[in-house]
PDB file of C-alpha atoms in Angstrom:
ATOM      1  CA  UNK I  10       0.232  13.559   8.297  1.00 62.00           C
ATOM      2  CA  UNK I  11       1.808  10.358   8.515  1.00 73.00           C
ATOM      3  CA  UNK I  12       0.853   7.796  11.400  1.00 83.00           C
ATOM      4  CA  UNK I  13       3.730   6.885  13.638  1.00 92.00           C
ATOM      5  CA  UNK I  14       5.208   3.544  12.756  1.00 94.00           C
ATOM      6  CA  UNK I  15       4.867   2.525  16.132  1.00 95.00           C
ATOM      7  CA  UNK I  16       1.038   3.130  16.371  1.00 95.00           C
ATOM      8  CA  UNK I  17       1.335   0.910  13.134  1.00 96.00           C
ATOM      9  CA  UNK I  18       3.064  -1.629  14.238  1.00 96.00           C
ATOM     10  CA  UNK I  19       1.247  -1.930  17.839  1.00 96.00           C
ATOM     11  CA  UNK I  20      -2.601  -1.857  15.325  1.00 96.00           C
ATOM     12  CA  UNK I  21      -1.122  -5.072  13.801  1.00 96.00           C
ATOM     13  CA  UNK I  22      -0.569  -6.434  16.769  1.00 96.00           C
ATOM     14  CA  UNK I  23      -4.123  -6.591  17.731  1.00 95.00           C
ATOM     15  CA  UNK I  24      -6.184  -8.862  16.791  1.00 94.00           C
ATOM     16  CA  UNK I  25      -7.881  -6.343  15.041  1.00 94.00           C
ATOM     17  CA  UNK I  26      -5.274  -5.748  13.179  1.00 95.00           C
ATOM     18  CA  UNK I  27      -4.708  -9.130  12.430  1.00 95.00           C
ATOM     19  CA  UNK I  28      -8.366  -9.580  10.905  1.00 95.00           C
ATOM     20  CA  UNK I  29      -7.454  -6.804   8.778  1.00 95.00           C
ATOM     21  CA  UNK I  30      -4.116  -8.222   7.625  1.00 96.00           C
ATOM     22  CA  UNK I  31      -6.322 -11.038   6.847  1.00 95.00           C
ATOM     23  CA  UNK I  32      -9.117  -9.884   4.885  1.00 96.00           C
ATOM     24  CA  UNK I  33      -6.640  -7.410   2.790  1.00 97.00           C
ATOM     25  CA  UNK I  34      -4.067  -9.478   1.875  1.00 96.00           C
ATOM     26  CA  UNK I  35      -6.628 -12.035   0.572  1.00 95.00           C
ATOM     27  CA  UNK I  36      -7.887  -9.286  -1.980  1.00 96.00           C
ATOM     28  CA  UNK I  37      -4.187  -8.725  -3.035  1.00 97.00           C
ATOM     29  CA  UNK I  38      -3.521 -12.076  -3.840  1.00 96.00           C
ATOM     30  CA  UNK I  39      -6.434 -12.394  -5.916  1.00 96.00           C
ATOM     31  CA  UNK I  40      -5.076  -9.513  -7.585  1.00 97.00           C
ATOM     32  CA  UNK I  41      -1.158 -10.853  -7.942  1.00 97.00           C
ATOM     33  CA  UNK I  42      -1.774 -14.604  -7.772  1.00 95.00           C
ATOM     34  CA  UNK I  43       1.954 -15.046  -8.651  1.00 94.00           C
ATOM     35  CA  UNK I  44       4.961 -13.163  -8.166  1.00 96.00           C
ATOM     36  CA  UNK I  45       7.203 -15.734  -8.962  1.00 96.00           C
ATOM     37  CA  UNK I  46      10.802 -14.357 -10.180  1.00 95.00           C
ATOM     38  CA  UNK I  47       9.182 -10.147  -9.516  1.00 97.00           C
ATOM     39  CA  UNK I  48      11.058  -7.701  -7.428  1.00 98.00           C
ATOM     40  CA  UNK I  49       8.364  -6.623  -5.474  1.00 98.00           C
ATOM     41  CA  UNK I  50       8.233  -2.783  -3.550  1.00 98.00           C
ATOM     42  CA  UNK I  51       6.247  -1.947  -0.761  1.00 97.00           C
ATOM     43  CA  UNK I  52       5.948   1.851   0.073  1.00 97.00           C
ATOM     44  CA  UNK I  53       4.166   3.233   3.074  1.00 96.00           C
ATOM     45  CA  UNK I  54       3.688   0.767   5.990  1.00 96.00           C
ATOM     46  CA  UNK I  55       3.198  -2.592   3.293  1.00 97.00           C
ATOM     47  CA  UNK I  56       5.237  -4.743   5.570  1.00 97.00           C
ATOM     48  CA  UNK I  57       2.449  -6.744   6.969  1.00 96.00           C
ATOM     49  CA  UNK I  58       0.936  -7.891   3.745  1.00 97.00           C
ATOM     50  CA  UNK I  59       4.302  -8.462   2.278  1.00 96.00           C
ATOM     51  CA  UNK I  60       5.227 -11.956   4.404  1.00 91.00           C
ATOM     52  CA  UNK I  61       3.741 -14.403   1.973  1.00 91.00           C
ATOM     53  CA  UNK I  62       5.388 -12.941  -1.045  1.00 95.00           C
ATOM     54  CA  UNK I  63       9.246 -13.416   0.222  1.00 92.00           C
ATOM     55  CA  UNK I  64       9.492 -17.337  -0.528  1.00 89.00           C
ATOM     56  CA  UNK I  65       8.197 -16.513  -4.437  1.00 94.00           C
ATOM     57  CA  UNK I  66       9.315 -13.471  -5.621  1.00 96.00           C
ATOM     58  CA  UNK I  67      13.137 -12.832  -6.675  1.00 96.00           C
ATOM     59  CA  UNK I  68      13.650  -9.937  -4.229  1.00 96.00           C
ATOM     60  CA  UNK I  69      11.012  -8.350  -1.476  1.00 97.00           C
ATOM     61  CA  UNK I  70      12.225  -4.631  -0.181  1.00 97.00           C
ATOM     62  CA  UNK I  71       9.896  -2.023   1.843  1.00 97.00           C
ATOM     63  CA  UNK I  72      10.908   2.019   2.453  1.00 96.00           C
ATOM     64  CA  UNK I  73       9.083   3.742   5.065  1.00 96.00           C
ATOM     65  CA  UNK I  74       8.266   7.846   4.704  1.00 94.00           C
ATOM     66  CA  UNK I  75      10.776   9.345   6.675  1.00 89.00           C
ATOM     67  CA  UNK I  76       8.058  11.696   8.481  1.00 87.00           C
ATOM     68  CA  UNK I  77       6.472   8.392   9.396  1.00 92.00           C
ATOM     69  CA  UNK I  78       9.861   6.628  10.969  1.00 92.00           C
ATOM     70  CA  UNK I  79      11.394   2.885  10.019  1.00 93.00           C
ATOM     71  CA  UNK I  80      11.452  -0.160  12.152  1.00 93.00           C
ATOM     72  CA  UNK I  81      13.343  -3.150  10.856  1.00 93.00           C
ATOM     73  CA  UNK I  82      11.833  -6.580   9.101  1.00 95.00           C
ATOM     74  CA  UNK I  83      11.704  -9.256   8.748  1.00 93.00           C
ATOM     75  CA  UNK I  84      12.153 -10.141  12.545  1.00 88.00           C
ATOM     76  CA  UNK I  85      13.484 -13.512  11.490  1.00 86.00           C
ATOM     77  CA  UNK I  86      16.313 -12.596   9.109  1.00 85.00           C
ATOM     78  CA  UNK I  87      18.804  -9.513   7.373  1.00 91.00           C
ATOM     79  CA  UNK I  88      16.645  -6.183   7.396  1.00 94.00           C
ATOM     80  CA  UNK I  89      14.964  -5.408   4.157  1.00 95.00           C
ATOM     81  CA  UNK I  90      13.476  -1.713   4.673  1.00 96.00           C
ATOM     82  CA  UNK I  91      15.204   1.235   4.691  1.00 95.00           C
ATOM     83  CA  UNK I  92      14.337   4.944   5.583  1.00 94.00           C
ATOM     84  CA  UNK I  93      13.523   7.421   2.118  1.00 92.00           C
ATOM     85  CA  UNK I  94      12.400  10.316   1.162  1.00 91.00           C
ATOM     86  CA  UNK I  95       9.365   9.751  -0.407  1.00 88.00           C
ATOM     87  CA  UNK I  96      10.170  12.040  -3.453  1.00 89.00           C
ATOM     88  CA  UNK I  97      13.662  10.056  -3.662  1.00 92.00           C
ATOM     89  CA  UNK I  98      13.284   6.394  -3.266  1.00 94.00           C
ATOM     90  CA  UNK I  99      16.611   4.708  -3.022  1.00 94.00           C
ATOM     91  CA  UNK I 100      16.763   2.469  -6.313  1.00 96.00           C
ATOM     92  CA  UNK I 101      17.568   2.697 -10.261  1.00 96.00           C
ATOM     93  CA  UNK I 102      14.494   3.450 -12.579  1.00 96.00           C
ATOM     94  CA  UNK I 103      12.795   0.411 -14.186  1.00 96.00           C
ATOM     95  CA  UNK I 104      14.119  -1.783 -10.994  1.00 97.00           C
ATOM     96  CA  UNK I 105      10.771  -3.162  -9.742  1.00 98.00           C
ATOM     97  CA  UNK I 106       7.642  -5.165 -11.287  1.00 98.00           C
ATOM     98  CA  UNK I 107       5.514  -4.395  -8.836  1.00 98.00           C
ATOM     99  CA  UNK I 108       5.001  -1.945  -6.147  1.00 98.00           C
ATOM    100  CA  UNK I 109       2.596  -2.269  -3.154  1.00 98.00           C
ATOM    101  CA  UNK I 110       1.689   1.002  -1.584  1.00 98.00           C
ATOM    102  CA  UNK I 111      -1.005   1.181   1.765  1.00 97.00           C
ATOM    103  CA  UNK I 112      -0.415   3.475   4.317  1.00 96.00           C
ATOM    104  CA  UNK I 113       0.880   6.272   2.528  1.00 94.00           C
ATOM    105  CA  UNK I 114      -0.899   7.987  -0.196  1.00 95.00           C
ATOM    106  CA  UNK I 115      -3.571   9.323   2.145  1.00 95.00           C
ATOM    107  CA  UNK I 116      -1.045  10.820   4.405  1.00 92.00           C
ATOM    108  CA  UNK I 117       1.328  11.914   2.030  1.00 92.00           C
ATOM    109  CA  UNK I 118       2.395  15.748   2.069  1.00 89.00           C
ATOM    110  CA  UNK I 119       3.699  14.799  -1.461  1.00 92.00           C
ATOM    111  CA  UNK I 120       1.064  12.552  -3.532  1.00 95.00           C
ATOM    112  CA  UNK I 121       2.275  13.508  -7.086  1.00 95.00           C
ATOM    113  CA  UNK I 122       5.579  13.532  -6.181  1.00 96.00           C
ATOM    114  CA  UNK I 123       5.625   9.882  -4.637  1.00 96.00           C
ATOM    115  CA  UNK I 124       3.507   8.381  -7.539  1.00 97.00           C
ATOM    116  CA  UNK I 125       6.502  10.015  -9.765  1.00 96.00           C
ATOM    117  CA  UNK I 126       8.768   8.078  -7.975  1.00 97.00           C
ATOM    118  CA  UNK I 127       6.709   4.944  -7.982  1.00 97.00           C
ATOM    119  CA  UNK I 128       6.839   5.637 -11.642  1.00 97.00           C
ATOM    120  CA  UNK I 129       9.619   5.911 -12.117  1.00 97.00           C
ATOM    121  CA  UNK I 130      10.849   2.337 -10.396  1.00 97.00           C
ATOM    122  CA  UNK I 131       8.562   0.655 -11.976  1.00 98.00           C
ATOM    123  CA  UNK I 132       9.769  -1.511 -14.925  1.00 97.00           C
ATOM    124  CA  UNK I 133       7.762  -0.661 -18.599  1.00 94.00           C
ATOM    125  CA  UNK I 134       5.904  -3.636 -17.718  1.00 94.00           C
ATOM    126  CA  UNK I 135       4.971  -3.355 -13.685  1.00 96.00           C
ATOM    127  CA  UNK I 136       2.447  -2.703 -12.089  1.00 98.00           C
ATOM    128  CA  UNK I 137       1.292  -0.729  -8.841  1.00 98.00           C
ATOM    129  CA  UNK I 138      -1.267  -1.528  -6.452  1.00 98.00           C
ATOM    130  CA  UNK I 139      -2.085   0.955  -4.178  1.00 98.00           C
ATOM    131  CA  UNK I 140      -4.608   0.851  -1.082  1.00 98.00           C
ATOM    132  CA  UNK I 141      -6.321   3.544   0.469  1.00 97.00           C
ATOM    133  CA  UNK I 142      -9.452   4.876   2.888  1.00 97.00           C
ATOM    134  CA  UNK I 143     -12.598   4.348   1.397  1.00 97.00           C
ATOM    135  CA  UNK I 144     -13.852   7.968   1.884  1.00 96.00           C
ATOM    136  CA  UNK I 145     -17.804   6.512   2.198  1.00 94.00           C
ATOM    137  CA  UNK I 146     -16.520   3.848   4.398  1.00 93.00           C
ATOM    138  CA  UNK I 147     -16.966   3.540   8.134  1.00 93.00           C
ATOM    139  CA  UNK I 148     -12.990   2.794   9.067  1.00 95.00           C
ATOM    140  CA  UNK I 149     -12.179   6.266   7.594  1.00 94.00           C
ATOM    141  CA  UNK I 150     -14.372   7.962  10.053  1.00 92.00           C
ATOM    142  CA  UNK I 151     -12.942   6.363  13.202  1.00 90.00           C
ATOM    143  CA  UNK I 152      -9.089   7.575  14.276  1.00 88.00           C
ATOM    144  CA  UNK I 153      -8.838   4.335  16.401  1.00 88.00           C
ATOM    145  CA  UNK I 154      -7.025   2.592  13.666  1.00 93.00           C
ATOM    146  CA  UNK I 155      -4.757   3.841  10.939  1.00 94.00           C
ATOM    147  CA  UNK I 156      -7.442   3.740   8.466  1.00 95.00           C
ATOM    148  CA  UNK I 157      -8.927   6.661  10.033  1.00 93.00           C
ATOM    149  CA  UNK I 158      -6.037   9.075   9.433  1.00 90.00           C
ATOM    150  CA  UNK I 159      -4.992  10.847   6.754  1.00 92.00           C
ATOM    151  CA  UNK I 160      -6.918  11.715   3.390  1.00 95.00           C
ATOM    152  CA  UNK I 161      -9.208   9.040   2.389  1.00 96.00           C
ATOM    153  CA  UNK I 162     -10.367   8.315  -1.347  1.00 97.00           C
ATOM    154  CA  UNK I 163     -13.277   7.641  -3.731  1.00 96.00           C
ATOM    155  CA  UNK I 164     -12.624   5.693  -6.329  1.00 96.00           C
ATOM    156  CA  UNK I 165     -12.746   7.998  -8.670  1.00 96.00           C
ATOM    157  CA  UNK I 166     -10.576  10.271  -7.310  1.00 97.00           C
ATOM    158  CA  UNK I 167      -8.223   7.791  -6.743  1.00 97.00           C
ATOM    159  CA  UNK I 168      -8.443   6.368 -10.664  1.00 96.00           C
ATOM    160  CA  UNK I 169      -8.267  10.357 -11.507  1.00 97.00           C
ATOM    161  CA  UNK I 170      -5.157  11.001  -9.521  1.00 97.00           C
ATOM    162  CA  UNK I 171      -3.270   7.799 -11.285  1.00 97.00           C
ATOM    163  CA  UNK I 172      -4.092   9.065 -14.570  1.00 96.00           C
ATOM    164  CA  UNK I 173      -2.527  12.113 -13.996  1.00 96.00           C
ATOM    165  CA  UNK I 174       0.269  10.860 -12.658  1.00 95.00           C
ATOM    166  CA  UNK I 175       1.188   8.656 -15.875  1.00 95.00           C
ATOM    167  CA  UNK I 176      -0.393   5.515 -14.788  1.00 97.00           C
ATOM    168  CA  UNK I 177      -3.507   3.914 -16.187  1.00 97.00           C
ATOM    169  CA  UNK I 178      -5.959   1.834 -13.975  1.00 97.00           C
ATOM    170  CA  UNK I 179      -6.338  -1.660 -15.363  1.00 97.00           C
ATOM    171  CA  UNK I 180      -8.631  -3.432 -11.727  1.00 96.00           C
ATOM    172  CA  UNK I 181     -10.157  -2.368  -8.519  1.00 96.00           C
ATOM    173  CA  UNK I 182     -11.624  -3.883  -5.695  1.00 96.00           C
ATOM    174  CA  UNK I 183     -12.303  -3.501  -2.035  1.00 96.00           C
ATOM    175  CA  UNK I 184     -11.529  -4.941   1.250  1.00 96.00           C
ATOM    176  CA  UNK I 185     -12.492  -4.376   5.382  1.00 96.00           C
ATOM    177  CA  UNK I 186     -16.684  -4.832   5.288  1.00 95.00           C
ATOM    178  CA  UNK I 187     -16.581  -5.518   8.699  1.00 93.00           C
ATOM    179  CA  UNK I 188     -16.639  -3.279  11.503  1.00 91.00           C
ATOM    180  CA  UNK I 189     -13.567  -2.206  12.869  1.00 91.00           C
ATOM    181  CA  UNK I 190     -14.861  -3.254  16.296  1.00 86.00           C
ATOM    182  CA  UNK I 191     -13.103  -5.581  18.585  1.00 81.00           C
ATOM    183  CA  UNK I 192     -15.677  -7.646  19.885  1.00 82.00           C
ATOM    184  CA  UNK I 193     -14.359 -11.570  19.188  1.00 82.00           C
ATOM    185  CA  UNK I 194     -18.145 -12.306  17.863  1.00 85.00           C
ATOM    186  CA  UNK I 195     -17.869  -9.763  14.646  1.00 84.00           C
ATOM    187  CA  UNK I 196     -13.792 -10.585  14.373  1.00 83.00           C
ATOM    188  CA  UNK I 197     -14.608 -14.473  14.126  1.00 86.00           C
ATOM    189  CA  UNK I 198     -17.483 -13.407  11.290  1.00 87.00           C
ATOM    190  CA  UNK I 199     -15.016 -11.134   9.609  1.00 88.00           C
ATOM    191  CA  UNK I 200     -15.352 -13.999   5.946  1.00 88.00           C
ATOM    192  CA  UNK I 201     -18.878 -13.715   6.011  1.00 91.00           C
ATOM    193  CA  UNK I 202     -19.002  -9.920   6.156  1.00 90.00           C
ATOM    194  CA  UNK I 203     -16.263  -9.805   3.651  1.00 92.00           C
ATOM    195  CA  UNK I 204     -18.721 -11.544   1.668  1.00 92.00           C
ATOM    196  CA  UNK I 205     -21.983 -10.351   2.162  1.00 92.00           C
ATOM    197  CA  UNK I 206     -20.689  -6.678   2.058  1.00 89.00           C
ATOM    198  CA  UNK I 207     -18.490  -7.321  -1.407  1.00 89.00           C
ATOM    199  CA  UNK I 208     -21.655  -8.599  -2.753  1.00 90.00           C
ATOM    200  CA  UNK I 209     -24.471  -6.472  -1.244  1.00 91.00           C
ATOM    201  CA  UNK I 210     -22.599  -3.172  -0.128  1.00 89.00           C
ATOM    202  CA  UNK I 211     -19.560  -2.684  -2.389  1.00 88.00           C
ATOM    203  CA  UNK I 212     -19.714   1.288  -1.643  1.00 90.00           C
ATOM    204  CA  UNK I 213     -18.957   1.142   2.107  1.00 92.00           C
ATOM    205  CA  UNK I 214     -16.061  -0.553   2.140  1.00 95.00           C
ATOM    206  CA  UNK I 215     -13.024  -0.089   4.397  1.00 96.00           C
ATOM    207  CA  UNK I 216     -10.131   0.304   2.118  1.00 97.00           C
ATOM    208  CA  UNK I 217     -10.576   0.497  -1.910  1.00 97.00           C
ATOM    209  CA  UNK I 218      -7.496  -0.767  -3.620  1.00 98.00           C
ATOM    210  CA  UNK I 219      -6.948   0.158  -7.494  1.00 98.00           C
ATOM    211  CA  UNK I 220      -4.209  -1.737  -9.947  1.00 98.00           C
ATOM    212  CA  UNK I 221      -2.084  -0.071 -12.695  1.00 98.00           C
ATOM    213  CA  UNK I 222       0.317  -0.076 -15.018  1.00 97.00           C
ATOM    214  CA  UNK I 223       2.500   2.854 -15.946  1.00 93.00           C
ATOM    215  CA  UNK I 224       2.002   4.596 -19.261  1.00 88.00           C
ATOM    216  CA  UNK I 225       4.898   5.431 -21.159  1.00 80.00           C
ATOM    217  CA  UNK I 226       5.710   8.956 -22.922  1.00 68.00           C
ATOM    218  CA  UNK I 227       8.931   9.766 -24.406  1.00 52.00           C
ATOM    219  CA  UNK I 228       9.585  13.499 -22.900  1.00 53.00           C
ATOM    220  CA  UNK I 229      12.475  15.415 -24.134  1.00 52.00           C
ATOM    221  CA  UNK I 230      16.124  15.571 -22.681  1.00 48.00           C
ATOM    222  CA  UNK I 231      15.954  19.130 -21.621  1.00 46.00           C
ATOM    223  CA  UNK I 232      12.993  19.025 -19.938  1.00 50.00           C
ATOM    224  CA  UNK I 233      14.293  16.354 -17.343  1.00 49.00           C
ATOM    225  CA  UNK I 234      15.742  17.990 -13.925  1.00 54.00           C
ATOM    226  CA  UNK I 235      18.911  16.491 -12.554  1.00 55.00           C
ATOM    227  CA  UNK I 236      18.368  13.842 -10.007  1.00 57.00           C
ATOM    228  CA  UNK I 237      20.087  14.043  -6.899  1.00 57.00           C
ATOM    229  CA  UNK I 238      21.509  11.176  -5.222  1.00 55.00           C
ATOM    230  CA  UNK I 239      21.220  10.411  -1.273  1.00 55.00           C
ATOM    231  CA  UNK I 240      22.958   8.063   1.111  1.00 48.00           C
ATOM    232  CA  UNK I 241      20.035   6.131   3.255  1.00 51.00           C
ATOM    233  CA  UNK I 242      20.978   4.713   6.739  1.00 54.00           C
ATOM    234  CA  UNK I 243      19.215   1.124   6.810  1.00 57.00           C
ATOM    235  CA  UNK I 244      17.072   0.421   9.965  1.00 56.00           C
ATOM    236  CA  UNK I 245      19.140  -0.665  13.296  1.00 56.00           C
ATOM    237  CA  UNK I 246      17.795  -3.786  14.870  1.00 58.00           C
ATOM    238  CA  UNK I 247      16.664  -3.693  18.156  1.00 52.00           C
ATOM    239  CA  UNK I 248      14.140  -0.933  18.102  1.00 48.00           C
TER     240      UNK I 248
END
């Protein structure tokens, strides 16, 4: 079950949430250094990690699971998210390079069915990063934060379920060593366990975060299903 987007938003909010922000989005840059001229997707609740890609990449967009509820962003400009199905994602095939997906696989009712559509966005050449629950990891076993909700993944599993779903896992890492406490002592530390615990505990991550690119398959005319086509309602501002 998906979190509410307002629990999301109000965990960011916290300084907590900030640290986490923090400590994430520094894996994923190691991971897309530069985005320059990309059309980048996020899917789920990616809008806090997607700030520092808007001034390099062509075009930024987010869609938010419509069991899981929209709010609009940026605050500080024309709203770029919109409300989807996750199953129907409102864009042509091959229209994205990369897609950015964290809060939403482990609390999706439709896994293969959103990693088809993820697929099927993605250009011949993109590439998906996707961020889940580390299922041996402490944040997965506390429901105080959004990390604790939902389904959370091995690595394995994870790397299992993309190759099944047409995609083939090309990096990994991991992200969120420290505790998801909120006293200002561990929050100030939160480098140095990001360090010690990437080097020294790898397994107990928070969040384990796998790259891929899609593999391509020629499958016959007949055996493709009509696509529908919805209308989506972008977010009102204000909420």
């Amino acid at each position: 079950m998906h979190s509410d987007v307002v629990d999301l938003r109000d965990f960011y909010a916290t300084s907590l949430g900030q640290v986490a922000v923090r400590m994430i989005r520094r894996r994923i840059r190691l991971i897309w250094p530069d985005l320059a001229g990309m059309r980048l997707l996020g899917m789920g609740y990616a809008v806090p990690y997607l700030r520092p890609f808007r001034e390099e990449a062509e075009r930024v967009v987010a869609v938010m699971p419509s069991l899981q509820g929209v709010l609009p962003w940026p605050p500080d400009g024309a709203n770029l998210v919109a409300l989807a199905d996750e199953s129907e994602l409102p864009f042509d095939d091959s229209s994205m390079d990369r897609v950015l997906l964290i809060h939403g696989l482990e609390s999706s009712e439709e896994v293969r069915a959103l990693l088809k559509e993820a697929w099927r966005v993605l250009t011949g050449a993109g590439r998906i990063l996707i961020v889940v629950p580390n299922r041996r990891g402490i944040w997965a076993r506390l429901d105080r934060t959004p990390f604790g909700s939902g389904r959370p993944y091995t690595m394995s599993q994870l790397s299992q379920l993309l190759r099944d779903e047409q995609f083939t896992p090309v990096g990994s890492d991991a992200a969120l060593f420290i505790p998801p406490a909120k006293g200002r002592m561990i929050m100030r530390s939160a480098p140095a366990w990001e360090r010690i615990g990437k080097r020294w505990f790898p397994t107990f991550a928070g969040v384990l975060m796998v790259e891929a690119t899609k593999q391509i398959y020629a499958k016959p005319a007949a055996t493709r299903a009509p696509r529908r086509r919805l209308v989506y309602t972008p977010a009102a501002h204000g909420l």
